[in-house]
Short mmCIF file of C-alpha atoms in Angstrom, two decimals:
data_model
loop_
_atom_site.label_atom_id
_atom_site.label_comp_id
_atom_site.label_asym_id
_atom_site.label_seq_id
_atom_site.Cartn_x
_atom_site.Cartn_y
_atom_site.Cartn_z
CA MET A 1 10.05 -13.64 -19.52
CA VAL A 2 9.78 -11.01 -22.24
CA THR A 3 6.04 -10.72 -21.68
CA PHE A 4 6.80 -10.08 -18.02
CA VAL A 5 9.34 -7.41 -18.88
CA GLN A 6 6.99 -5.68 -21.28
CA ALA A 7 3.79 -6.00 -19.31
CA ASN A 8 5.24 -5.86 -15.81
CA ALA A 9 3.67 -9.13 -14.74
CA GLN A 10 0.25 -8.43 -16.22
CA THR A 11 -1.76 -11.41 -17.44
CA THR A 12 -1.30 -12.62 -20.99
CA GLU A 13 -3.56 -14.37 -23.46
CA GLN A 14 -1.95 -17.73 -22.90
CA ASP A 15 -1.22 -17.55 -19.21
CA SER A 16 -3.40 -15.42 -17.00
CA THR A 17 -4.32 -15.09 -13.38
CA LEU A 18 -5.27 -12.52 -10.84
CA THR A 19 -2.74 -11.36 -8.25
CA ILE A 20 -2.73 -12.50 -4.65
CA THR A 21 -1.79 -9.12 -3.23
CA ASP A 22 -0.90 -5.66 -4.44
CA LYS A 23 2.64 -6.07 -3.17
CA ASP A 24 4.79 -5.46 -6.27
CA ASN A 25 2.74 -7.98 -8.34
CA ILE A 26 4.85 -10.82 -6.92
CA SER A 27 2.21 -13.48 -7.48
CA ARG A 28 2.93 -16.48 -9.58
CA VAL A 29 0.80 -17.63 -12.42
CA SER A 30 -1.47 -20.30 -11.05
CA VAL A 31 -3.30 -21.82 -13.97
CA LYS A 32 -2.81 -21.99 -17.70
CA LYS A 33 -5.72 -20.50 -19.57
CA ILE A 34 -7.07 -23.34 -21.67
CA ASP A 35 -9.55 -23.22 -24.48
CA SER A 36 -11.93 -25.74 -23.00
CA VAL A 37 -12.63 -26.86 -19.49
CA LYS A 38 -14.84 -29.77 -18.60
CA PRO A 39 -18.29 -28.34 -17.78
CA PHE A 40 -18.90 -28.01 -14.06
CA SER A 41 -21.63 -30.20 -12.70
CA ARG A 42 -24.19 -28.79 -10.30
CA ARG A 43 -23.19 -29.20 -6.67
CA LYS A 44 -24.56 -28.15 -3.35
CA ALA A 45 -23.91 -24.52 -2.42
CA ASP A 46 -20.96 -24.95 -0.10
CA GLY A 47 -19.26 -28.07 -1.35
CA ILE A 48 -15.52 -28.33 -0.67
CA ALA A 49 -13.52 -27.60 -3.81
CA ALA A 50 -10.11 -28.18 -2.23
CA VAL A 51 -8.22 -28.58 1.04
CA ILE A 52 -4.81 -26.92 1.45
CA GLY A 53 -3.21 -27.75 4.79
CA ASP A 54 -5.51 -26.36 7.48
CA TYR A 55 -7.60 -24.36 5.01
CA LEU A 56 -10.73 -25.25 3.05
CA ILE A 57 -11.73 -23.75 -0.28
CA LEU A 58 -15.49 -23.83 -0.71
CA ASP A 59 -17.40 -23.64 -3.97
CA SER A 60 -18.92 -20.43 -2.62
CA ASP A 61 -15.44 -18.93 -2.17
CA ILE A 62 -14.84 -19.30 -5.90
CA THR A 63 -18.26 -17.85 -6.68
CA LYS A 64 -17.57 -14.82 -4.47
CA MET A 65 -14.16 -14.35 -6.02
CA ARG A 66 -15.71 -14.30 -9.50
CA GLU A 67 -18.33 -11.77 -8.38
CA ASP A 68 -15.64 -9.54 -6.89
CA ALA A 69 -13.59 -9.72 -10.09
CA GLU A 70 -16.62 -8.83 -12.19
CA THR A 71 -17.40 -5.80 -10.01
CA GLN A 72 -13.83 -4.66 -10.75
CA GLY A 73 -14.48 -4.81 -14.48
CA VAL A 74 -13.08 -8.26 -15.28
CA SER A 75 -15.23 -10.04 -17.85
CA ALA A 76 -16.53 -13.46 -16.83
CA SER A 77 -15.22 -14.85 -20.13
CA GLU A 78 -11.66 -13.81 -19.24
CA ILE A 79 -11.31 -16.08 -16.21
CA THR A 80 -12.14 -19.71 -15.60
CA ASN A 81 -13.08 -21.40 -12.36
CA CYS A 82 -9.79 -23.28 -12.64
CA GLN A 83 -7.87 -20.01 -12.56
CA LEU A 84 -9.82 -18.78 -9.55
CA ALA A 85 -9.28 -22.06 -7.72
CA GLY A 86 -5.54 -21.90 -8.45
CA ARG A 87 -5.40 -18.36 -7.10
CA LEU A 88 -7.12 -19.40 -3.89
CA MET A 89 -4.93 -22.47 -3.46
CA GLU A 90 -1.79 -20.34 -3.68
CA ASN A 91 -3.20 -17.95 -1.11
CA LYS A 92 -4.07 -20.79 1.28
CA LEU A 93 -0.63 -22.37 0.85
CA TYR A 94 1.10 -19.13 1.85
CA ALA A 95 -1.26 -18.57 4.78
CA HIS A 96 -0.96 -22.17 5.98
CA HIS A 97 2.84 -22.04 6.15
CA ALA A 98 2.78 -18.55 7.66
CA MET A 99 0.74 -20.01 10.53
CA GLN A 100 3.39 -22.72 10.99
CA ASP A 101 6.22 -20.16 11.06
CA SER A 102 6.84 -18.86 14.59
CA THR A 103 8.68 -15.81 13.23
CA ILE A 104 5.57 -14.53 11.45
CA VAL A 105 3.09 -12.69 13.65
CA VAL A 106 -0.03 -10.95 12.37
CA SER A 107 -1.92 -9.28 15.21
CA ASP A 108 -5.69 -9.15 15.45
CA ALA A 109 -5.44 -5.42 16.20
CA GLU A 110 -3.70 -4.86 12.86
CA ILE A 111 -6.38 -6.81 10.99
CA SER A 112 -9.18 -5.03 12.87
CA ASN A 113 -7.70 -1.70 11.82
CA MET A 114 -7.48 -2.87 8.22
CA THR A 115 -11.08 -4.11 8.32
CA ASP A 116 -12.40 -0.87 9.85
CA GLN A 117 -10.79 1.17 7.09
CA GLN A 118 -12.06 -1.24 4.45
CA VAL A 119 -15.65 -1.08 5.70
CA SER A 120 -15.56 2.73 5.89
CA ARG A 121 -14.20 2.94 2.37
CA MET A 122 -16.77 0.53 0.95
CA VAL A 123 -19.68 2.26 2.69
CA SER A 124 -18.48 5.55 1.23
CA GLN A 125 -18.28 4.03 -2.26
CA ILE A 126 -21.54 2.09 -2.23
CA GLY A 127 -23.63 4.67 -0.37
CA SER A 128 -24.82 2.95 2.80
CA MET A 129 -24.24 0.02 5.14
CA GLU A 130 -27.57 -1.49 4.06
CA LYS A 131 -26.46 -1.64 0.42
CA LEU A 132 -23.13 -3.12 1.47
CA LEU A 133 -24.80 -5.85 3.53
CA ASP A 134 -27.10 -6.62 0.61
CA PHE A 135 -24.13 -6.89 -1.77
CA TYR A 136 -22.33 -9.34 0.54
CA ARG A 137 -25.58 -11.13 1.45
CA LYS A 138 -25.06 -10.51 5.17
CA GLU A 139 -27.80 -10.01 7.74
CA ASP A 140 -25.87 -7.64 9.98
CA GLU A 141 -22.74 -5.54 10.13
CA GLN A 142 -20.97 -7.82 12.60
CA GLY A 143 -21.37 -10.78 10.26
CA LEU A 144 -19.80 -8.77 7.46
CA ARG A 145 -16.94 -7.61 9.66
CA ASP A 146 -16.27 -11.17 10.82
CA GLU A 147 -16.02 -12.42 7.25
CA LEU A 148 -13.83 -9.53 6.13
CA PHE A 149 -11.61 -10.03 9.19
CA LYS A 150 -11.08 -13.67 8.24
CA ILE A 151 -10.31 -12.80 4.61
CA ASN A 152 -7.99 -9.94 5.53
CA LYS A 153 -6.05 -12.02 8.04
CA GLU A 154 -5.51 -14.77 5.53
CA ARG A 155 -4.37 -12.32 2.89
CA ARG A 156 -2.06 -10.58 5.33
CA LEU A 157 -0.50 -13.88 6.35
CA ALA A 158 0.02 -14.72 2.67
CA SER A 159 1.59 -11.32 2.04
CA VAL A 160 3.99 -11.59 5.00
CA MET A 161 4.93 -15.11 3.93
CA GLN A 162 5.76 -13.85 0.43
CA ASP A 163 7.84 -11.04 1.92
CA LYS A 164 9.82 -13.56 3.92
CA ILE A 165 10.46 -15.73 0.86
CA ILE A 166 11.95 -12.86 -1.12
CA GLU A 167 13.48 -10.73 1.65
CA GLU A 168 16.99 -12.07 1.10
CA VAL A 169 16.80 -12.14 -2.71
CA GLU A 170 19.39 -9.73 -4.07
CA ILE A 171 20.78 -9.08 -7.52
CA THR A 172 24.24 -8.07 -8.68
CA PRO A 173 25.08 -5.61 -11.47
CA GLU A 174 26.37 -8.50 -13.53
CA GLU A 175 23.05 -10.34 -13.18
CA VAL A 176 21.26 -7.17 -14.29
CA ARG A 177 23.46 -6.95 -17.37
CA GLU A 178 22.89 -10.63 -18.20
CA PHE A 179 19.14 -10.16 -17.79
CA PHE A 180 19.15 -7.19 -20.17
CA ASN A 181 21.37 -8.89 -22.75
CA ARG A 182 19.03 -11.91 -22.88
CA ILE A 183 16.26 -9.72 -24.26
CA PRO A 184 16.37 -9.52 -28.09
CA GLU A 185 16.84 -5.92 -29.25
CA ASP A 186 13.50 -5.87 -31.07
CA GLU A 187 11.70 -7.12 -27.94
CA ARG A 188 13.14 -4.78 -25.33
CA PRO A 189 10.55 -2.94 -23.24
CA LYS A 190 9.44 0.55 -24.11
CA PHE A 191 9.28 3.05 -21.26
CA GLY A 192 6.60 5.73 -21.45
CA ASP A 193 7.04 9.48 -21.09
CA GLU A 194 8.84 10.23 -17.84
CA VAL A 195 9.40 13.43 -15.91
CA GLU A 196 11.43 14.70 -12.99
CA ILE A 197 9.50 17.04 -10.71
CA ALA A 198 10.40 19.43 -7.91
CA GLN A 199 8.03 21.24 -5.59
CA LEU A 200 8.13 24.05 -3.07
CA VAL A 201 5.64 23.92 -0.21
CA ILE A 202 4.42 26.67 2.10
CA LYS A 203 2.22 25.67 5.04
CA PRO A 204 -0.02 28.12 6.91
CA GLU A 205 1.32 28.74 10.40
CA VAL A 206 -0.68 27.58 13.39
CA PRO A 207 -1.03 30.45 15.88
CA LYS A 208 0.61 29.72 19.24
CA GLU A 209 -2.67 30.37 21.06
CA GLU A 210 -4.28 27.56 19.04
CA GLU A 211 -1.48 25.16 19.99
CA ASP A 212 -1.81 26.18 23.64
CA LYS A 213 -5.55 25.41 23.56
CA VAL A 214 -4.89 21.92 22.20
CA VAL A 215 -2.23 21.17 24.83
CA GLU A 216 -4.59 22.36 27.55
CA ARG A 217 -7.39 20.11 26.28
CA LEU A 218 -5.06 17.10 26.21
CA ASN A 219 -3.82 17.83 29.73
CA GLU A 220 -7.43 17.91 30.93
CA MET A 221 -8.14 14.56 29.25
CA ARG A 222 -4.98 13.06 30.73
CA ALA A 223 -6.00 14.22 34.22
CA ASP A 224 -9.45 12.63 33.76
CA ILE A 225 -7.88 9.36 32.60
CA LEU A 226 -5.49 9.29 35.54
CA ASP A 227 -8.56 9.76 37.76
CA GLY A 228 -10.18 6.66 36.25
CA ALA A 229 -11.86 7.87 33.05
CA SER A 230 -11.68 5.58 30.00
CA PHE A 231 -8.92 6.41 27.53
CA ALA A 232 -10.84 4.53 24.83
CA THR A 233 -13.96 6.62 25.36
CA LYS A 234 -11.98 9.86 25.19
CA ALA A 235 -10.37 8.65 21.94
CA VAL A 236 -13.74 7.81 20.38
CA LEU A 237 -15.14 11.23 21.31
CA TYR A 238 -12.20 13.51 20.60
CA SER A 239 -9.35 11.92 18.62
CA GLU A 240 -9.01 13.23 15.06
CA ASP A 241 -7.84 10.18 13.11
CA ALA A 242 -9.08 6.82 11.84
CA THR A 243 -8.16 4.93 15.02
CA SER A 244 -10.76 6.86 17.02
CA SER A 245 -13.45 4.30 16.11
CA ARG A 246 -11.37 1.65 17.93
CA GLY A 247 -10.74 3.77 20.97
CA GLY A 248 -7.37 4.88 19.59
CA GLN A 249 -6.00 1.35 19.60
CA MET A 250 -2.81 0.62 17.65
CA THR A 251 -0.10 -2.04 17.54
CA ILE A 252 3.31 -0.65 16.63
CA THR A 253 6.95 -1.71 16.27
CA ARG A 254 10.14 0.32 16.04
CA GLU A 255 10.30 -0.44 12.33
CA ASP A 256 6.87 1.02 11.53
CA PRO A 257 6.95 4.16 9.34
CA LEU A 258 5.61 6.44 12.08
CA ASP A 259 6.69 9.87 13.24
CA LYS A 260 9.97 9.45 15.14
CA ASP A 261 8.77 11.54 18.11
CA PHE A 262 5.62 9.43 18.34
CA LYS A 263 7.64 6.20 18.47
CA GLN A 264 10.14 7.66 20.91
CA VAL A 265 7.40 8.57 23.39
CA ALA A 266 5.53 5.28 22.94
CA PHE A 267 8.62 3.16 23.60
CA SER A 268 9.56 5.21 26.67
CA LEU A 269 6.33 4.39 28.50
CA ARG A 270 5.68 1.68 31.09
CA ALA A 271 2.58 -0.52 30.92
CA GLY A 272 -0.48 1.49 31.98
CA GLU A 273 1.34 4.82 31.85
CA VAL A 274 -0.19 7.81 30.02
CA SER A 275 2.20 10.25 28.35
CA LYS A 276 2.11 13.99 28.69
CA PRO A 277 0.98 15.90 25.57
CA PHE A 278 3.64 15.99 22.88
CA LYS A 279 3.94 17.23 19.31
CA SER A 280 4.48 15.20 16.14
CA GLU A 281 4.48 16.33 12.52
CA PHE A 282 0.72 15.67 12.42
CA GLY A 283 -0.54 17.28 15.64
CA TYR A 284 -0.50 16.88 19.42
CA HIS A 285 -0.91 13.50 21.12
CA ILE A 286 -1.23 11.63 24.34
CA ILE A 287 -0.45 7.90 24.43
CA GLN A 288 -1.33 5.11 26.85
CA LEU A 289 0.71 1.91 26.77
CA ASP A 290 -1.61 -1.06 27.22
CA LYS A 291 0.75 -4.00 26.76
CA VAL A 292 4.26 -4.96 25.68
CA ARG A 293 4.41 -8.03 23.43
CA GLY A 294 8.04 -8.74 22.61
CA GLN A 295 9.06 -6.14 20.04
CA LYS A 296 5.50 -4.87 19.68
CA LEU A 297 3.48 -2.40 21.72
CA ASP A 298 -0.29 -2.33 22.09
CA ILE A 299 -1.12 1.31 22.65
CA ARG A 300 -3.99 3.77 22.57
CA HIS A 301 -3.56 7.33 21.45
CA ILE A 302 -5.47 10.57 21.00
CA ILE A 303 -4.48 13.19 18.46
CA ILE A 304 -5.82 16.72 18.21
CA ILE A 305 -4.72 18.92 15.33
CA PRO A 306 -4.38 22.65 15.99
CA LYS A 307 -6.34 24.69 13.47
CA VAL A 308 -4.96 27.36 11.20
CA THR A 309 -6.85 30.65 10.81
CA GLU A 310 -8.09 32.43 7.71
CA LYS A 311 -5.42 35.05 8.34
CA THR A 312 -2.51 32.55 8.38
CA VAL A 313 -3.90 30.78 5.30
CA GLN A 314 -3.98 34.05 3.40
CA GLU A 315 -0.48 34.92 4.60
CA ALA A 316 0.84 31.57 3.35
CA LYS A 317 -0.77 32.09 -0.05
CA GLU A 318 0.71 35.57 -0.39
CA LYS A 319 4.14 34.28 0.65
CA ILE A 320 4.26 31.54 -1.99
CA GLU A 321 2.95 33.88 -4.67
CA GLY A 322 5.84 36.22 -3.85
CA ILE A 323 8.35 33.37 -4.03
CA ARG A 324 6.96 32.33 -7.41
CA GLU A 325 7.40 35.86 -8.74
CA GLU A 326 11.04 35.82 -7.61
CA ILE A 327 11.66 32.54 -9.47
CA VAL A 328 9.83 33.56 -12.66
CA SER A 329 11.66 36.91 -12.78
CA GLY A 330 15.01 35.15 -12.46
CA GLU A 331 15.92 36.62 -9.07
CA ILE A 332 16.39 33.13 -7.65
CA THR A 333 16.39 29.57 -9.04
CA PHE A 334 13.69 27.10 -8.10
CA ASP A 335 16.33 24.89 -6.48
CA ALA A 336 17.65 27.71 -4.30
CA ALA A 337 14.15 28.92 -3.42
CA ALA A 338 13.09 25.44 -2.30
CA ARG A 339 16.18 25.10 -0.12
CA LYS A 340 15.56 28.53 1.40
CA TYR A 341 11.78 28.71 1.79
CA SER A 342 10.08 25.29 1.49
CA ASP A 343 8.29 23.93 4.56
CA GLU A 344 8.56 20.34 3.28
CA LYS A 345 11.60 19.03 5.12
CA GLU A 346 11.67 15.75 3.15
CA THR A 347 12.45 17.54 -0.13
CA ARG A 348 13.87 20.89 0.97
CA GLY A 349 17.48 19.69 1.15
CA ASP A 350 17.32 18.42 -2.47
CA GLY A 351 15.88 21.63 -3.88
CA GLY A 352 12.35 20.22 -3.78
CA GLN A 353 13.20 17.18 -5.94
CA LEU A 354 10.58 14.43 -5.57
CA ILE A 355 11.54 10.76 -5.28
CA ASN A 356 9.37 8.09 -6.90
CA PRO A 357 8.44 5.68 -4.06
CA LYS A 358 7.99 2.83 -6.55
CA SER A 359 11.46 2.95 -8.04
CA GLY A 360 13.48 4.98 -5.55
CA ASP A 361 14.79 7.30 -8.27
CA THR A 362 13.69 10.75 -9.44
CA ARG A 363 11.76 9.72 -12.55
CA PHE A 364 7.99 9.43 -12.71
CA GLU A 365 6.05 7.94 -15.57
CA LEU A 366 3.31 10.40 -16.41
CA THR A 367 0.71 7.72 -15.68
CA ASP A 368 2.07 7.51 -12.11
CA VAL A 369 1.82 11.24 -11.41
CA ASP A 370 -0.82 12.32 -8.90
CA PRO A 371 -4.01 12.91 -10.91
CA LEU A 372 -4.47 16.23 -9.08
CA ILE A 373 -1.28 17.61 -10.64
CA TYR A 374 -1.05 15.49 -13.81
CA GLU A 375 -2.53 18.17 -16.05
CA LYS A 376 -0.28 20.83 -14.54
CA VAL A 377 2.85 18.71 -15.01
CA ASN A 378 1.95 17.47 -18.48
CA ASN A 379 1.50 21.01 -19.77
CA LEU A 380 4.72 22.39 -18.28
CA GLU A 381 7.89 22.96 -20.24
CA GLU A 382 11.23 22.19 -18.61
CA ASP A 383 12.05 24.71 -15.84
CA GLU A 384 8.62 26.33 -16.16
CA VAL A 385 6.90 27.04 -12.83
CA SER A 386 3.25 26.19 -12.21
CA LEU A 387 0.67 28.52 -10.77
CA VAL A 388 0.09 28.26 -7.02
CA LEU A 389 -1.76 25.05 -6.16
CA MET A 390 -3.67 24.22 -2.98
CA ASP A 391 -3.32 20.72 -1.52
CA GLN A 392 -3.87 19.02 1.83
CA ASN A 393 -2.14 16.34 3.88
CA ARG A 394 -3.75 13.15 5.17
CA THR A 395 -5.05 14.91 8.28
CA GLY A 396 -6.86 17.47 6.14
CA GLN A 397 -4.51 20.42 6.78
CA LYS A 398 -4.30 22.69 3.75
CA PHE A 399 -1.07 23.98 2.27
CA PHE A 400 0.16 25.66 -0.92
CA LYS A 401 2.76 24.55 -3.41
CA ILE A 402 4.34 25.34 -6.74
CA ILE A 403 5.91 22.72 -8.97
CA THR A 404 8.41 22.70 -11.78
CA LEU A 405 9.42 20.18 -14.41
CA THR A 406 13.18 19.75 -14.05
CA GLN A 407 13.53 17.20 -16.87
CA ARG A 408 11.38 15.38 -19.39
CA TYR A 409 12.25 11.99 -20.91
CA PRO A 410 10.24 11.12 -24.06
CA GLU A 411 8.98 7.58 -24.64
CA HIS A 412 11.92 5.35 -25.56
CA ILE A 413 13.18 1.79 -25.89
CA ALA A 414 15.02 0.59 -22.77
CA ASP A 415 18.64 1.67 -22.67
CA TYR A 416 20.97 -0.12 -20.23
CA SER A 417 22.94 2.93 -19.11
CA LYS A 418 20.05 5.40 -19.01
CA ASP A 419 17.45 3.07 -17.53
CA TYR A 420 19.60 0.95 -15.23
CA THR A 421 17.34 1.45 -12.19
CA LYS A 422 14.23 0.26 -14.04
CA ILE A 423 16.05 -2.67 -15.63
CA LYS A 424 17.46 -3.67 -12.25
CA GLU A 425 13.93 -3.65 -10.81
CA LEU A 426 12.70 -5.95 -13.59
CA ALA A 427 15.65 -8.30 -13.18
CA LEU A 428 15.17 -8.44 -9.41
CA ARG A 429 11.48 -9.15 -9.83
CA GLU A 430 12.24 -12.05 -12.17
CA LYS A 431 14.64 -13.48 -9.57
CA GLN A 432 11.96 -13.07 -6.90
CA PHE A 433 9.49 -14.96 -9.09
CA GLU A 434 11.97 -17.79 -9.34
CA ALA A 435 12.43 -17.86 -5.55
CA ILE A 436 8.67 -17.98 -5.03
CA GLU A 437 8.27 -20.71 -7.62
CA LYS A 438 10.96 -22.82 -5.95
CA TRP A 439 9.39 -22.31 -2.51
CA GLN A 440 5.95 -23.19 -3.78
CA ASN A 441 7.07 -26.38 -5.50
CA GLU A 442 8.81 -27.53 -2.32
CA LYS A 443 5.88 -26.72 -0.03
CA ILE A 444 3.30 -28.37 -2.27
CA LYS A 445 5.19 -31.64 -1.85
CA GLU A 446 5.12 -31.51 1.96
CA THR A 447 1.61 -30.07 2.46
CA TYR A 448 -1.64 -32.03 2.67
CA ILE A 449 -3.59 -31.12 -0.47
CA LYS A 450 -6.83 -32.57 -1.74
CA ILE A 451 -8.58 -31.37 -4.89
CA ASN A 452 -12.21 -32.38 -5.37
CA GLY A 453 -14.73 -32.74 -8.17
CA ASP A 454 -14.25 -31.09 -11.52
CA TYR A 455 -11.20 -29.18 -10.27
CA LYS A 456 -9.23 -32.41 -10.73
CA ASN A 457 -9.57 -31.77 -14.47
CA CYS A 458 -7.91 -28.35 -14.34
CA GLU A 459 -4.54 -27.89 -16.00
CA PHE A 460 -2.47 -26.19 -13.30
CA ASN A 461 1.05 -24.86 -13.75
CA SER A 462 1.92 -25.92 -10.22
CA ASN A 463 1.68 -29.56 -9.28
CA TRP A 464 -1.39 -29.20 -7.04
CA LEU A 465 -2.61 -32.67 -8.03
CA LYS A 466 0.81 -34.17 -7.16
CA ASN A 467 0.88 -36.32 -10.28
#
């Protein structure tokens, strides 16, 4: 437990495993790391290592998993085949029971989107599709996409299943206190340097004539579509986001973290209807509703982003430089300036104060700060204002900002009153681990499981062998 508190669920020398997903590191330890494992005998390439419910684990799956781990910098000596097999068995168990649960739905459109983004990212990293196919030993792109689709769907099912297991796990203040008091004083976690940051953002204005041009283009596209043209083709040719490669296809729910105007328009449409052009925080859109599936919508959309001009960019830069001079000279506080001038509506009302999405509070460990501004933040004194910085949003639109360090917290041993939010997070995570462990033990008993060959000699934490 203490190792978990100190290392935040990282692997330890005695008990190590990889994680199933990136979701809050809520993946149980699968296999004890043992000093010696019975040597693996030679087997045919795709022998079956294990069966978990409706899923097979092939010897080649374990080989691929080892290769992937090694490409990520994990030494082959740090992981055993037993550990890898245990990891895969957990993943299959989650996915198997997710498939049996009628309340869990993972759409093919969602997985296709995930796979498209993954392929694009990997091609960018490795240099070309040819190199990527060679790395995965695939003859063509479709074969690679099919395999990645299968892997991504299984992982997504496992992730959703884990979410469901822990969704109702809550923790009381008294449980947090008990958790903290169980940790010996000389073993309490040490929290690294933390900072509180505020920022003031100025965005270049988009000239009205540019917005009018975009609306006109979208109206022309809409007219063509209503006359029988393909919405998907228009999206491929003209839409300015990642969904364009899929003809603008998306599956959305009311709970998705999308622009509220986008969702409002989408859920107001009838099947087959094409919306008029409308504005979101990212640009101008038209949407076509393909199908309603319960609480989900299958839609297509096109987005075009009006362009700023060199003149408005320069005006924005001059404006924020003037605001900075006012703050530095003492004419106005950073807090008041952010409330008065900032174009970032999410932070403007709090004087530009940033919220850490990981913890939900205002503190950031320096290691979690955006690398683009880390050096600026690390070198700032409290209440000092940075020089003007240029940044861009996820659609590529440039903007300017200044930042200030409102408070610095030096490295320190955990203190219950000062670090309650962090301690609560650790206590909740421990309780979530316990819920997952209980669920897994119960499901192993009721699931068909068969372990083959040398994997029967592995020393698993979970009772996969049902001894």
